[in-house]
Each structure stands twice: as C-alpha cells, then as structure tokens.
Amino acid sequence: MSQTLDKLYSHYVEGLSGKGLRRQLRPVGQTLNGRTMINAREVINFSSNNYMGLAQHPLLIERAQLWTQEWGTGSMASRLVCGTMELHEQVEQRLIDAKGGEAALVFNSGFQANSAILSSLFDRDVLGQEALVFCDRLNHASMHHGLKAGGVRQIRYRHNDLNHLEELLKKHEDQVAARFILTESVFSMDGDQSDIDALIDLAERYGADLYVDEAHATGVLGQRGYGLCAGKNVTFKMGTFSKALGGFGAYLVCSKAVKDFLVNRCSGMIYSTSLPPAVLGAMDAALELVPSLEVERQRLHKNAERVRQSFRECGFDVADSSTQIIPLIIGDETKTLELAKALEAQNILGIAIRPPTVPKGTSRIRFALSAAHSDKDIDTLCDVVRSLQNG
C-alpha cells in the first residue's frame, strides 16, 4: 500500500477519535452464564445478543459436534453447485413449521440476507418498473444497504408512526407499481416493537407486501417464541440464528415462488459457499428447543421491565423499550464512553453505541438482557447504574 493511502486512511480515523466516534476491536475471553472474561477479569455481560442463553446450551453443542462428525467441517460448495445438503433442507423445514409459510431459505448472515435479498427483490428488470418501498427510518443498516445496492429509492416513514406510513401509502395510491413495506419487529437499538397486526392491515388495504426483519424477536417473542410474525400473514419473514438462537446464520420464510426466484437471482446466495454442518446442527437444535423455553422467556421479560423501571426512577431515558433490549440514552458521545468505562470498572459490560449506528445526539449504552442472567446479576446492574447516577 502506498504511503499516500496510509496517510488518508489514518487521517480519517484520527478525525473520528477527535469526535469520540473511533471504533476498535477488543478481544474477550470465554463467556459463560452471562459473564465474560476481559483482561483476566470477570464482568457481567449486558451487551451480548445471546438473549436466551443458547450459545452455551448442551444440545446445540452436541448437535453441532454430531453433524460435524457425520458430515465433516465444511459444505465444500455453494448451494447451487453441490452445497445443498440434506441438513439444509431439514433446517428449512423446521423454519417453515416454526414461522408458518410455504418455503424457507437459509443464508450465511443477517447482513448478507438483507442486503442480498432486497437488492434482488426490487430489480426493475424483473418487476418492469421501480417498486414503491416504504421503510421505517430506523431499519437496520443491512436493509438500507440492500436497497442502495439495488438502486431503490426509499420512501421513509417516521419510526413506528403508522399514521405517517398510511399518509405515504395514500399519497402513492394511484401509482401503478409493486408496493413493499419494510420494518423490523423488534428494533435493535431502541428495543421497541412494531405493531405487526396493524402493519398487516395496512399492507392488505393498500396492496403492499410486508417484509419484516425478526432478528431480535426470534426466540424471544410471539407464537411459541418464534417471533412476532410467526403464524401471521407476512409475505417475507426474515431473521437470524445469531442472537436468541445462539448460533450463526439467517433465514427467509416466504412463498415457493419467491424462493425459486431467489435461488435463480439472489447473487449473495448463489455465489456464497453454504453454511457448514456444525452451524446447521446448532440451528436445528435451537429451533427444536425454542417452544420449551416459555418459563425462561417470561423471566427475561419480567427482568427487563424491572430494569426499565429502575432506570426511569434514576431519571434516564430508555426510549420506548418493551423488550430485552434497553437503551440508556445519554446523547453526548464522550459522556457515553465515560459511562461505559465507569460501568466496566464496576464489572458491568455495557457497550457505548454511537453514530452512525444511532442518530446523532442519541449515543447510548445498549443493555441486552439474557435468560442466562441471575436475579443477583439484575440487582447488580440496577444498583451500579443507580450509584453512578447519584455519584
């Protein structure tokens, strides 16, 4: 690399440092029972997406090992060459049974899924014209990336404001074009929920198809714990295995026609080596376990409400959180970093989330609760935050 390029890149990163926005990779040690080792010191991890504690569950580990022993360490090809194993079809059938739908496709990651699926779905050469795509303004970066890659102009509605969405749908009602509504069921930074039933109603009344990212709801909410879209009339049900399901990968549940189209058009799937047996084994075990975890889900929701109430009593803004994700919004980037450091000094891992991940002026500590946390862990979190606020 030339010295000129090094200087340009270094200058950019230095500029981020001055604004409190620089990011750095930080290795951690083993995580177990809601705790993580950092620099040989144990901290309670309130930043992981391991919402149901399944990343260390014996059944996921056992099945990952078993499928590796029987099938090997790699899939050795993309899905369309010879990388579609019987294991893929087994997991995809479990997804159909869990979410309700005609067909399913497994993807390598949530970002890959959204960016690849959306750039394919809205192809003007296929649809015959530009689609009308109505997006919640706080949708995940992967969704924005997929739309940008597909050259799609977003029609953004205010976050979770379905009155605004309906205004926009009415405004474009006379246009002859395919209509899509894109949202998340649980928003990853605010921890609030979409009104899926109301969105389904709007989609039906205005002839739109609904695409919902269930990454932070799958395993935690909805029918049998399979997400807020499970069993409902949602055209595109997307989600991940890397959060409450304790593994890796992503999925789309859709119609048979959509699956067939994506198999022939979705470059992100066509040109990617398929997931290996170990990952598929963990997926299969997690999907099997989810319905049996209702007691754990209820305790997780109860603890989340307790934490929200404690934070509010301290005068903190927790947005409209109603899930296991609880933002403690500070606003200023530097103050947020200082709070994260103070928390860690008290053996609490709460990562500072800053722009561009969240809008400017809304930097926060994003707390993510897990079923692996004990009641004592929840006590400690509330007590530490209260002491830092009072101190």
mmCIF file of C-alpha atoms in Angstrom:
data_model
loop_
_atom_site.group_PDB
_atom_site.id
_atom_site.type_symbol
_atom_site.label_atom_id
_atom_site.label_comp_id
_atom_site.label_asym_id
_atom_site.label_seq_id
_atom_site.Cartn_x
_atom_site.Cartn_y
_atom_site.Cartn_z
ATOM 1 C CA MET A 1 0.000 0.000 0.000
ATOM 2 C CA SER A 2 1.304 3.452 -0.821
ATOM 3 C CA GLN A 3 2.196 5.919 1.931
ATOM 4 C CA THR A 4 -0.363 8.331 0.500
ATOM 5 C CA LEU A 5 -3.187 5.845 1.088
ATOM 6 C CA ASP A 6 -1.966 5.110 4.616
ATOM 7 C CA LYS A 7 -1.996 8.835 5.395
ATOM 8 C CA LEU A 8 -5.518 9.276 4.020
ATOM 9 C CA TYR A 9 -6.900 6.375 5.995
ATOM 10 C CA SER A 10 -5.060 7.398 9.160
ATOM 11 C CA HIS A 11 -6.316 10.953 8.825
ATOM 12 C CA TYR A 12 -9.900 9.701 8.612
ATOM 13 C CA VAL A 13 -9.535 7.548 11.752
ATOM 14 C CA GLU A 14 -7.857 10.376 13.657
ATOM 15 C CA GLY A 15 -10.819 12.570 12.788
ATOM 16 C CA LEU A 16 -13.138 10.005 14.349
ATOM 17 C CA SER A 17 -11.037 9.990 17.524
ATOM 18 C CA GLY A 18 -11.495 13.721 17.921
ATOM 19 C CA LYS A 19 -15.267 13.293 17.776
ATOM 20 C CA GLY A 20 -15.452 10.360 20.169
ATOM 21 C CA LEU A 21 -16.511 8.081 17.299
ATOM 22 C CA ARG A 22 -13.461 5.880 16.751
ATOM 23 C CA ARG A 23 -14.079 2.146 16.993
ATOM 24 C CA GLN A 24 -11.536 -0.515 17.900
ATOM 25 C CA LEU A 25 -11.609 -4.293 18.024
ATOM 26 C CA ARG A 26 -11.370 -5.673 21.535
ATOM 27 C CA PRO A 27 -10.838 -9.373 22.230
ATOM 28 C CA VAL A 28 -12.727 -11.001 25.074
ATOM 29 C CA GLY A 29 -12.289 -14.307 26.838
ATOM 30 C CA GLN A 30 -14.750 -17.097 27.440
ATOM 31 C CA THR A 31 -18.406 -16.274 28.059
ATOM 32 C CA LEU A 32 -20.457 -18.471 30.374
ATOM 33 C CA ASN A 33 -23.649 -17.929 32.391
ATOM 34 C CA GLY A 34 -23.961 -14.299 31.359
ATOM 35 C CA ARG A 35 -20.368 -13.481 32.310
ATOM 36 C CA THR A 36 -17.351 -12.724 30.124
ATOM 37 C CA MET A 37 -13.633 -12.600 30.811
ATOM 38 C CA ILE A 38 -11.890 -9.341 29.824
ATOM 39 C CA ASN A 39 -8.207 -8.911 30.627
ATOM 40 C CA ALA A 40 -8.411 -11.868 33.041
ATOM 41 C CA ARG A 41 -11.262 -10.169 34.933
ATOM 42 C CA GLU A 42 -14.851 -11.402 35.027
ATOM 43 C CA VAL A 43 -17.602 -8.941 34.068
ATOM 44 C CA ILE A 44 -21.351 -9.398 33.815
ATOM 45 C CA ASN A 45 -22.057 -9.176 30.101
ATOM 46 C CA PHE A 46 -25.045 -6.952 29.362
ATOM 47 C CA SER A 47 -24.043 -6.337 25.736
ATOM 48 C CA SER A 48 -24.414 -9.779 24.166
ATOM 49 C CA ASN A 49 -27.338 -10.732 21.910
ATOM 50 C CA ASN A 50 -27.423 -14.199 23.491
ATOM 51 C CA TYR A 51 -30.920 -13.434 24.787
ATOM 52 C CA MET A 52 -31.944 -16.993 25.703
ATOM 53 C CA GLY A 53 -28.513 -18.218 26.768
ATOM 54 C CA LEU A 54 -28.476 -20.827 23.990
ATOM 55 C CA ALA A 55 -24.947 -20.096 22.751
ATOM 56 C CA GLN A 56 -23.663 -22.405 25.503
ATOM 57 C CA HIS A 57 -26.611 -24.834 25.568
ATOM 58 C CA PRO A 58 -25.540 -28.518 25.669
ATOM 59 C CA LEU A 59 -28.000 -29.573 22.944
ATOM 60 C CA LEU A 60 -26.667 -27.016 20.437
ATOM 61 C CA ILE A 61 -23.088 -28.052 21.182
ATOM 62 C CA GLU A 62 -23.955 -31.751 20.972
ATOM 63 C CA ARG A 63 -25.750 -31.465 17.627
ATOM 64 C CA ALA A 64 -23.058 -29.232 16.151
ATOM 65 C CA GLN A 65 -20.489 -31.887 17.107
ATOM 66 C CA LEU A 66 -22.629 -34.772 15.875
ATOM 67 C CA TRP A 67 -23.329 -33.246 12.463
ATOM 68 C CA THR A 68 -19.631 -32.374 12.119
ATOM 69 C CA GLN A 69 -18.628 -35.956 12.897
ATOM 70 C CA GLU A 70 -21.136 -37.315 10.382
ATOM 71 C CA TRP A 71 -20.790 -34.708 7.608
ATOM 72 C CA GLY A 72 -17.379 -33.051 8.072
ATOM 73 C CA THR A 73 -16.294 -29.479 8.729
ATOM 74 C CA GLY A 74 -17.390 -27.769 5.522
ATOM 75 C CA SER A 75 -20.143 -27.787 2.925
ATOM 76 C CA MET A 76 -17.471 -27.513 0.213
ATOM 77 C CA ALA A 77 -19.618 -25.624 -2.324
ATOM 78 C CA SER A 78 -22.320 -23.049 -2.899
ATOM 79 C CA ARG A 79 -25.955 -24.094 -2.648
ATOM 80 C CA LEU A 80 -26.405 -24.404 -6.430
ATOM 81 C CA VAL A 81 -23.258 -26.436 -7.053
ATOM 82 C CA CYS A 82 -23.296 -29.264 -4.521
ATOM 83 C CA GLY A 83 -23.540 -27.362 -1.244
ATOM 84 C CA THR A 84 -27.205 -28.024 -0.516
ATOM 85 C CA MET A 85 -27.014 -30.914 1.927
ATOM 86 C CA GLU A 86 -29.957 -32.808 3.319
ATOM 87 C CA LEU A 87 -29.160 -30.890 6.510
ATOM 88 C CA HIS A 88 -30.096 -27.591 4.859
ATOM 89 C CA GLU A 89 -33.476 -28.972 3.885
ATOM 90 C CA GLN A 90 -34.069 -30.291 7.417
ATOM 91 C CA VAL A 91 -33.399 -26.858 8.946
ATOM 92 C CA GLU A 92 -35.505 -25.105 6.306
ATOM 93 C CA GLN A 93 -38.431 -27.423 7.011
ATOM 94 C CA ARG A 94 -38.155 -26.603 10.718
ATOM 95 C CA LEU A 95 -38.311 -22.900 9.788
ATOM 96 C CA ILE A 96 -41.479 -23.433 7.733
ATOM 97 C CA ASP A 97 -43.095 -25.255 10.651
ATOM 98 C CA ALA A 98 -41.954 -22.592 13.134
ATOM 99 C CA LYS A 99 -42.833 -19.404 11.264
ATOM 100 C CA GLY A 100 -45.660 -20.586 9.029
ATOM 101 C CA GLY A 101 -45.179 -20.382 5.275
ATOM 102 C CA GLU A 102 -44.582 -22.334 2.100
ATOM 103 C CA ALA A 103 -40.801 -22.257 1.797
ATOM 104 C CA ALA A 104 -37.597 -21.185 3.522
ATOM 105 C CA LEU A 105 -34.016 -20.346 2.616
ATOM 106 C CA VAL A 106 -31.022 -20.311 4.959
ATOM 107 C CA PHE A 107 -28.443 -17.535 4.481
ATOM 108 C CA ASN A 108 -24.922 -17.077 5.834
ATOM 109 C CA SER A 109 -25.594 -13.982 7.978
ATOM 110 C CA GLY A 110 -28.246 -11.391 8.702
ATOM 111 C CA PHE A 111 -26.374 -8.664 6.848
ATOM 112 C CA GLN A 112 -25.846 -10.913 3.844
ATOM 113 C CA ALA A 113 -29.509 -11.920 3.847
ATOM 114 C CA ASN A 114 -30.999 -8.424 3.942
ATOM 115 C CA SER A 115 -28.505 -6.880 1.555
ATOM 116 C CA ALA A 116 -28.735 -9.734 -0.956
ATOM 117 C CA ILE A 117 -32.475 -10.401 -0.750
ATOM 118 C CA LEU A 118 -33.588 -6.780 -1.004
ATOM 119 C CA SER A 119 -31.264 -5.893 -3.875
ATOM 120 C CA SER A 120 -32.772 -8.856 -5.753
ATOM 121 C CA LEU A 121 -36.463 -8.432 -4.900
ATOM 122 C CA PHE A 122 -36.714 -4.911 -6.271
ATOM 123 C CA ASP A 123 -34.912 -5.483 -9.579
ATOM 124 C CA ARG A 124 -36.618 -3.207 -12.127
ATOM 125 C CA ASP A 125 -35.859 -5.624 -14.965
ATOM 126 C CA VAL A 126 -37.933 -8.248 -13.166
ATOM 127 C CA LEU A 127 -40.728 -6.019 -11.817
ATOM 128 C CA GLY A 128 -40.976 -3.986 -15.017
ATOM 129 C CA GLN A 129 -40.648 -0.681 -13.167
ATOM 130 C CA GLU A 130 -39.348 0.835 -9.966
ATOM 131 C CA ALA A 131 -41.052 -0.516 -6.866
ATOM 132 C CA LEU A 132 -42.541 1.685 -4.162
ATOM 133 C CA VAL A 133 -40.621 0.766 -0.995
ATOM 134 C CA PHE A 134 -41.866 2.220 2.302
ATOM 135 C CA CYS A 135 -39.254 1.954 5.081
ATOM 136 C CA ASP A 136 -39.166 2.677 8.782
ATOM 137 C CA ARG A 137 -36.400 5.262 9.108
ATOM 138 C CA LEU A 138 -34.702 3.222 11.869
ATOM 139 C CA ASN A 139 -34.429 -0.009 9.895
ATOM 140 C CA HIS A 140 -31.150 -1.875 10.232
ATOM 141 C CA ALA A 141 -28.130 -0.814 8.162
ATOM 142 C CA SER A 142 -28.250 -4.090 6.233
ATOM 143 C CA MET A 143 -31.691 -3.206 4.892
ATOM 144 C CA HIS A 144 -30.556 0.256 3.817
ATOM 145 C CA HIS A 145 -27.502 -1.323 2.200
ATOM 146 C CA GLY A 146 -29.602 -3.820 0.237
ATOM 147 C CA LEU A 147 -31.875 -1.090 -1.063
ATOM 148 C CA LYS A 148 -28.949 1.110 -2.036
ATOM 149 C CA ALA A 149 -27.268 -1.795 -3.826
ATOM 150 C CA GLY A 150 -30.489 -2.378 -5.752
ATOM 151 C CA GLY A 151 -30.791 1.290 -6.708
ATOM 152 C CA VAL A 152 -34.059 1.616 -4.821
ATOM 153 C CA ARG A 153 -35.350 4.988 -3.654
ATOM 154 C CA GLN A 154 -36.710 4.623 -0.143
ATOM 155 C CA ILE A 155 -39.944 6.262 0.938
ATOM 156 C CA ARG A 156 -39.187 6.619 4.640
ATOM 157 C CA TYR A 157 -41.813 6.947 7.343
ATOM 158 C CA ARG A 158 -41.189 8.195 10.864
ATOM 159 C CA HIS A 159 -40.152 5.467 13.249
ATOM 160 C CA ASN A 160 -43.110 3.247 14.174
ATOM 161 C CA ASP A 161 -45.500 6.015 13.053
ATOM 162 C CA LEU A 162 -48.156 4.064 11.185
ATOM 163 C CA ASN A 163 -50.266 7.173 10.637
ATOM 164 C CA HIS A 164 -47.360 8.659 8.701
ATOM 165 C CA LEU A 165 -46.950 5.387 6.815
ATOM 166 C CA GLU A 166 -50.606 5.439 5.825
ATOM 167 C CA GLU A 167 -50.298 9.045 4.644
ATOM 168 C CA LEU A 168 -47.447 7.982 2.363
ATOM 169 C CA LEU A 169 -49.344 4.929 1.125
ATOM 170 C CA LYS A 170 -52.331 7.136 0.263
ATOM 171 C CA LYS A 171 -50.094 9.664 -1.459
ATOM 172 C CA HIS A 172 -48.807 6.976 -3.830
ATOM 173 C CA GLU A 173 -52.086 5.066 -4.061
ATOM 174 C CA ASP A 174 -52.696 5.913 -7.730
ATOM 175 C CA GLN A 175 -49.270 4.810 -8.921
ATOM 176 C CA VAL A 176 -49.157 1.514 -10.758
ATOM 177 C CA ALA A 177 -46.211 -0.267 -9.134
ATOM 178 C CA ALA A 178 -45.389 -3.092 -6.752
ATOM 179 C CA ARG A 179 -45.576 -1.894 -3.127
ATOM 180 C CA PHE A 180 -43.491 -3.100 -0.198
ATOM 181 C CA ILE A 181 -43.376 -2.153 3.487
ATOM 182 C CA LEU A 182 -40.062 -2.846 5.270
ATOM 183 C CA THR A 183 -39.621 -2.902 9.030
ATOM 184 C CA GLU A 184 -38.135 -4.750 11.978
ATOM 185 C CA SER A 185 -40.369 -6.457 14.513
ATOM 186 C CA VAL A 186 -38.022 -5.503 17.382
ATOM 187 C CA PHE A 187 -35.647 -2.612 16.758
ATOM 188 C CA SER A 188 -32.104 -3.429 17.753
ATOM 189 C CA MET A 189 -31.102 -0.083 19.258
ATOM 190 C CA ASP A 190 -34.331 1.103 20.929
ATOM 191 C CA GLY A 191 -35.773 -2.257 21.960
ATOM 192 C CA ASP A 192 -39.276 -1.274 20.895
ATOM 193 C CA GLN A 193 -41.729 -3.350 18.864
ATOM 194 C CA SER A 194 -43.643 -2.847 15.646
ATOM 195 C CA ASP A 195 -47.400 -3.358 15.613
ATOM 196 C CA ILE A 196 -47.351 -6.315 13.243
ATOM 197 C CA ASP A 197 -51.145 -6.738 13.091
ATOM 198 C CA ALA A 198 -51.621 -3.074 12.169
ATOM 199 C CA LEU A 199 -48.894 -3.326 9.526
ATOM 200 C CA ILE A 200 -50.570 -6.411 8.056
ATOM 201 C CA ASP A 201 -53.840 -4.470 7.897
ATOM 202 C CA LEU A 202 -52.192 -1.533 6.124
ATOM 203 C CA ALA A 203 -50.425 -3.847 3.695
ATOM 204 C CA GLU A 204 -53.677 -5.583 2.812
ATOM 205 C CA ARG A 205 -55.635 -2.346 2.400
ATOM 206 C CA TYR A 206 -53.034 -0.716 0.159
ATOM 207 C CA GLY A 207 -51.980 -3.764 -1.818
ATOM 208 C CA ALA A 208 -48.465 -3.922 -0.340
ATOM 209 C CA ASP A 209 -46.256 -6.840 0.631
ATOM 210 C CA LEU A 210 -44.716 -6.796 4.109
ATOM 211 C CA TYR A 211 -41.040 -7.586 4.764
ATOM 212 C CA VAL A 212 -40.149 -7.948 8.453
ATOM 213 C CA ASP A 213 -36.711 -8.455 9.984
ATOM 214 C CA GLU A 214 -37.256 -10.647 13.065
ATOM 215 C CA ALA A 215 -33.594 -10.791 14.162
ATOM 216 C CA HIS A 216 -34.250 -9.566 17.712
ATOM 217 C CA ALA A 217 -37.658 -11.206 18.176
ATOM 218 C CA THR A 218 -36.998 -14.773 17.047
ATOM 219 C CA GLY A 219 -36.642 -16.980 20.113
ATOM 220 C CA VAL A 220 -37.912 -14.303 22.499
ATOM 221 C CA LEU A 221 -41.418 -13.218 21.452
ATOM 222 C CA GLY A 222 -44.506 -14.369 19.599
ATOM 223 C CA GLN A 223 -46.216 -17.676 18.932
ATOM 224 C CA ARG A 224 -44.206 -20.465 20.648
ATOM 225 C CA GLY A 225 -41.340 -17.981 20.870
ATOM 226 C CA TYR A 226 -40.746 -17.985 17.117
ATOM 227 C CA GLY A 227 -41.133 -14.226 16.640
ATOM 228 C CA LEU A 228 -43.904 -11.671 16.225
ATOM 229 C CA CYS A 229 -44.579 -12.781 12.628
ATOM 230 C CA ALA A 230 -44.934 -16.477 13.424
ATOM 231 C CA GLY A 231 -48.229 -17.795 12.082
ATOM 232 C CA LYS A 232 -49.170 -14.427 10.584
ATOM 233 C CA ASN A 233 -49.813 -13.225 7.048
ATOM 234 C CA VAL A 234 -46.441 -11.613 6.396
ATOM 235 C CA THR A 235 -45.027 -12.090 2.898
ATOM 236 C CA PHE A 236 -41.343 -12.023 3.853
ATOM 237 C CA LYS A 237 -40.294 -13.277 7.313
ATOM 238 C CA MET A 238 -36.569 -12.732 7.728
ATOM 239 C CA GLY A 239 -34.499 -13.393 10.823
ATOM 240 C CA THR A 240 -31.231 -14.648 12.264
ATOM 241 C CA PHE A 241 -29.819 -17.536 14.283
ATOM 242 C CA SER A 242 -27.028 -15.409 15.768
ATOM 243 C CA LYS A 243 -28.962 -13.797 18.607
ATOM 244 C CA ALA A 244 -31.545 -15.562 20.785
ATOM 245 C CA LEU A 245 -30.995 -18.799 18.835
ATOM 246 C CA GLY A 246 -27.394 -18.892 19.991
ATOM 247 C CA GLY A 247 -25.653 -19.750 16.719
ATOM 248 C CA PHE A 248 -24.971 -18.185 13.361
ATOM 249 C CA GLY A 249 -26.711 -17.600 10.036
ATOM 250 C CA ALA A 250 -30.012 -16.178 8.855
ATOM 251 C CA TYR A 251 -33.210 -17.194 7.123
ATOM 252 C CA LEU A 252 -36.115 -16.095 4.966
ATOM 253 C CA VAL A 253 -39.551 -17.735 5.117
ATOM 254 C CA CYS A 254 -41.575 -16.912 2.020
ATOM 255 C CA SER A 255 -43.653 -18.377 -0.800
ATOM 256 C CA LYS A 256 -42.355 -21.151 -3.038
ATOM 257 C CA ALA A 257 -42.335 -18.710 -5.957
ATOM 258 C CA VAL A 258 -40.146 -16.222 -4.064
ATOM 259 C CA LYS A 259 -37.724 -18.966 -3.022
ATOM 260 C CA ASP A 260 -37.446 -20.184 -6.600
ATOM 261 C CA PHE A 261 -36.815 -16.612 -7.767
ATOM 262 C CA LEU A 262 -34.083 -16.007 -5.165
ATOM 263 C CA VAL A 263 -32.364 -19.287 -5.975
ATOM 264 C CA ASN A 264 -32.097 -18.017 -9.550
ATOM 265 C CA ARG A 265 -31.471 -14.313 -8.919
ATOM 266 C CA CYS A 266 -30.025 -13.654 -5.444
ATOM 267 C CA SER A 267 -26.292 -13.230 -6.011
ATOM 268 C CA GLY A 268 -25.491 -13.152 -2.292
ATOM 269 C CA MET A 269 -26.722 -16.734 -2.012
ATOM 270 C CA ILE A 270 -25.735 -18.012 -5.450
ATOM 271 C CA TYR A 271 -22.064 -17.069 -5.095
ATOM 272 C CA SER A 272 -21.544 -17.894 -1.402
ATOM 273 C CA THR A 273 -20.284 -21.194 -0.023
ATOM 274 C CA SER A 274 -23.118 -22.651 2.033
ATOM 275 C CA LEU A 275 -23.056 -22.957 5.810
ATOM 276 C CA PRO A 276 -21.181 -25.931 7.294
ATOM 277 C CA PRO A 277 -22.716 -28.874 9.192
ATOM 278 C CA ALA A 278 -21.730 -27.603 12.660
ATOM 279 C CA VAL A 279 -23.617 -24.332 12.140
ATOM 280 C CA LEU A 280 -26.634 -26.166 10.728
ATOM 281 C CA GLY A 281 -26.641 -28.528 13.701
ATOM 282 C CA ALA A 282 -26.808 -25.620 16.146
ATOM 283 C CA MET A 283 -29.632 -24.106 14.064
ATOM 284 C CA ASP A 284 -31.599 -27.348 14.132
ATOM 285 C CA ALA A 285 -31.205 -27.792 17.887
ATOM 286 C CA ALA A 286 -32.188 -24.185 18.641
ATOM 287 C CA LEU A 287 -35.363 -24.387 16.580
ATOM 288 C CA GLU A 288 -36.247 -27.586 18.410
ATOM 289 C CA LEU A 289 -35.669 -26.013 21.834
ATOM 290 C CA VAL A 290 -37.434 -22.666 21.434
ATOM 291 C CA PRO A 291 -41.026 -23.779 22.226
ATOM 292 C CA SER A 292 -39.870 -25.343 25.507
ATOM 293 C CA LEU A 293 -38.373 -22.110 26.858
ATOM 294 C CA GLU A 294 -41.528 -20.261 27.904
ATOM 295 C CA VAL A 295 -40.528 -20.070 31.589
ATOM 296 C CA GLU A 296 -37.178 -18.538 30.617
ATOM 297 C CA ARG A 297 -38.886 -16.059 28.288
ATOM 298 C CA GLN A 298 -41.281 -14.899 30.982
ATOM 299 C CA ARG A 299 -38.430 -14.389 33.445
ATOM 300 C CA LEU A 300 -36.460 -12.445 30.816
ATOM 301 C CA HIS A 301 -39.403 -10.112 30.159
ATOM 302 C CA LYS A 302 -40.010 -9.644 33.889
ATOM 303 C CA ASN A 303 -36.355 -8.741 34.458
ATOM 304 C CA ALA A 304 -36.387 -6.326 31.517
ATOM 305 C CA GLU A 305 -39.383 -4.479 32.960
ATOM 306 C CA ARG A 306 -37.670 -4.310 36.320
ATOM 307 C CA VAL A 307 -34.515 -2.791 34.779
ATOM 308 C CA ARG A 308 -36.526 -0.266 32.748
ATOM 309 C CA GLN A 309 -38.378 0.851 35.841
ATOM 310 C CA SER A 310 -35.139 1.211 37.806
ATOM 311 C CA PHE A 311 -33.513 3.270 35.045
ATOM 312 C CA ARG A 312 -36.548 5.532 34.753
ATOM 313 C CA GLU A 313 -36.532 6.104 38.508
ATOM 314 C CA CYS A 314 -32.936 7.298 38.098
ATOM 315 C CA GLY A 315 -34.133 9.817 35.513
ATOM 316 C CA PHE A 316 -32.764 8.051 32.445
ATOM 317 C CA ASP A 317 -34.370 7.957 29.014
ATOM 318 C CA VAL A 318 -34.960 4.352 27.896
ATOM 319 C CA ALA A 319 -36.895 5.324 24.737
ATOM 320 C CA ASP A 320 -39.915 3.089 24.091
ATOM 321 C CA SER A 321 -38.190 -0.153 25.032
ATOM 322 C CA SER A 322 -40.590 -3.006 25.706
ATOM 323 C CA THR A 323 -38.222 -5.950 25.201
ATOM 324 C CA GLN A 324 -34.949 -7.416 26.447
ATOM 325 C CA ILE A 325 -33.086 -4.536 24.738
ATOM 326 C CA ILE A 326 -32.927 -1.454 26.949
ATOM 327 C CA PRO A 327 -31.150 1.703 25.757
ATOM 328 C CA LEU A 328 -29.842 4.106 28.363
ATOM 329 C CA ILE A 329 -29.699 7.232 26.223
ATOM 330 C CA ILE A 330 -27.023 9.783 27.163
ATOM 331 C CA GLY A 331 -26.759 11.861 23.977
ATOM 332 C CA ASP A 332 -23.171 13.072 24.022
ATOM 333 C CA GLU A 333 -20.573 10.653 22.622
ATOM 334 C CA THR A 334 -17.830 11.454 25.145
ATOM 335 C CA LYS A 335 -20.145 11.177 28.155
ATOM 336 C CA THR A 336 -21.440 7.855 26.846
ATOM 337 C CA LEU A 337 -17.905 6.483 26.545
ATOM 338 C CA GLU A 338 -17.140 7.690 30.079
ATOM 339 C CA LEU A 339 -20.215 5.917 31.426
ATOM 340 C CA ALA A 340 -19.257 2.684 29.661
ATOM 341 C CA LYS A 341 -15.808 2.894 31.260
ATOM 342 C CA ALA A 342 -17.316 3.572 34.689
ATOM 343 C CA LEU A 343 -19.643 0.582 34.321
ATOM 344 C CA GLU A 344 -16.758 -1.690 33.415
ATOM 345 C CA ALA A 345 -14.847 -0.513 36.461
ATOM 346 C CA GLN A 346 -17.807 -1.924 38.413
ATOM 347 C CA ASN A 347 -17.634 -5.225 36.450
ATOM 348 C CA ILE A 348 -20.574 -4.402 34.165
ATOM 349 C CA LEU A 349 -20.071 -4.703 30.399
ATOM 350 C CA GLY A 350 -22.285 -2.122 28.717
ATOM 351 C CA ILE A 351 -21.007 -1.035 25.322
ATOM 352 C CA ALA A 352 -21.318 2.570 24.131
ATOM 353 C CA ILE A 353 -23.310 2.828 20.892
ATOM 354 C CA ARG A 354 -22.621 5.982 18.879
ATOM 355 C CA PRO A 355 -23.387 7.491 15.468
ATOM 356 C CA PRO A 356 -23.721 6.398 12.729
ATOM 357 C CA THR A 357 -25.202 3.261 14.353
ATOM 358 C CA VAL A 358 -27.726 5.529 16.089
ATOM 359 C CA PRO A 359 -28.849 9.060 15.121
ATOM 360 C CA LYS A 360 -26.631 11.955 16.114
ATOM 361 C CA GLY A 361 -27.306 13.167 19.628
ATOM 362 C CA THR A 362 -28.658 9.800 20.825
ATOM 363 C CA SER A 363 -25.497 7.984 21.898
ATOM 364 C CA ARG A 364 -26.339 5.362 24.476
ATOM 365 C CA ILE A 365 -25.404 2.323 26.471
ATOM 366 C CA ARG A 366 -27.345 -0.515 24.893
ATOM 367 C CA PHE A 367 -28.133 -3.066 27.574
ATOM 368 C CA ALA A 368 -29.178 -6.513 26.353
ATOM 369 C CA LEU A 369 -30.572 -8.871 28.962
ATOM 370 C CA SER A 370 -30.285 -12.641 28.777
ATOM 371 C CA ALA A 371 -32.096 -15.573 30.327
ATOM 372 C CA ALA A 372 -28.609 -16.571 31.483
ATOM 373 C CA HIS A 373 -28.540 -13.630 33.920
ATOM 374 C CA SER A 374 -29.403 -14.420 37.515
ATOM 375 C CA ASP A 375 -31.605 -12.285 39.740
ATOM 376 C CA LYS A 376 -28.415 -11.209 41.501
ATOM 377 C CA ASP A 377 -26.984 -10.014 38.164
ATOM 378 C CA ILE A 378 -30.081 -7.867 37.626
ATOM 379 C CA ASP A 379 -29.757 -6.485 41.177
ATOM 380 C CA THR A 380 -26.134 -5.594 40.482
ATOM 381 C CA LEU A 381 -26.945 -3.818 37.216
ATOM 382 C CA CYS A 382 -29.676 -1.691 38.798
ATOM 383 C CA ASP A 383 -27.546 -0.890 41.854
ATOM 384 C CA VAL A 384 -24.454 0.079 39.830
ATOM 385 C CA VAL A 385 -26.359 2.341 37.448
ATOM 386 C CA ARG A 386 -28.126 3.994 40.386
ATOM 387 C CA SER A 387 -24.848 4.567 42.228
ATOM 388 C CA LEU A 388 -23.169 6.078 39.162
ATOM 389 C CA GLN A 389 -26.118 8.410 38.619
ATOM 390 C CA ASN A 390 -26.146 9.512 42.256
ATOM 391 C CA GLY A 391 -22.371 9.751 42.484
#
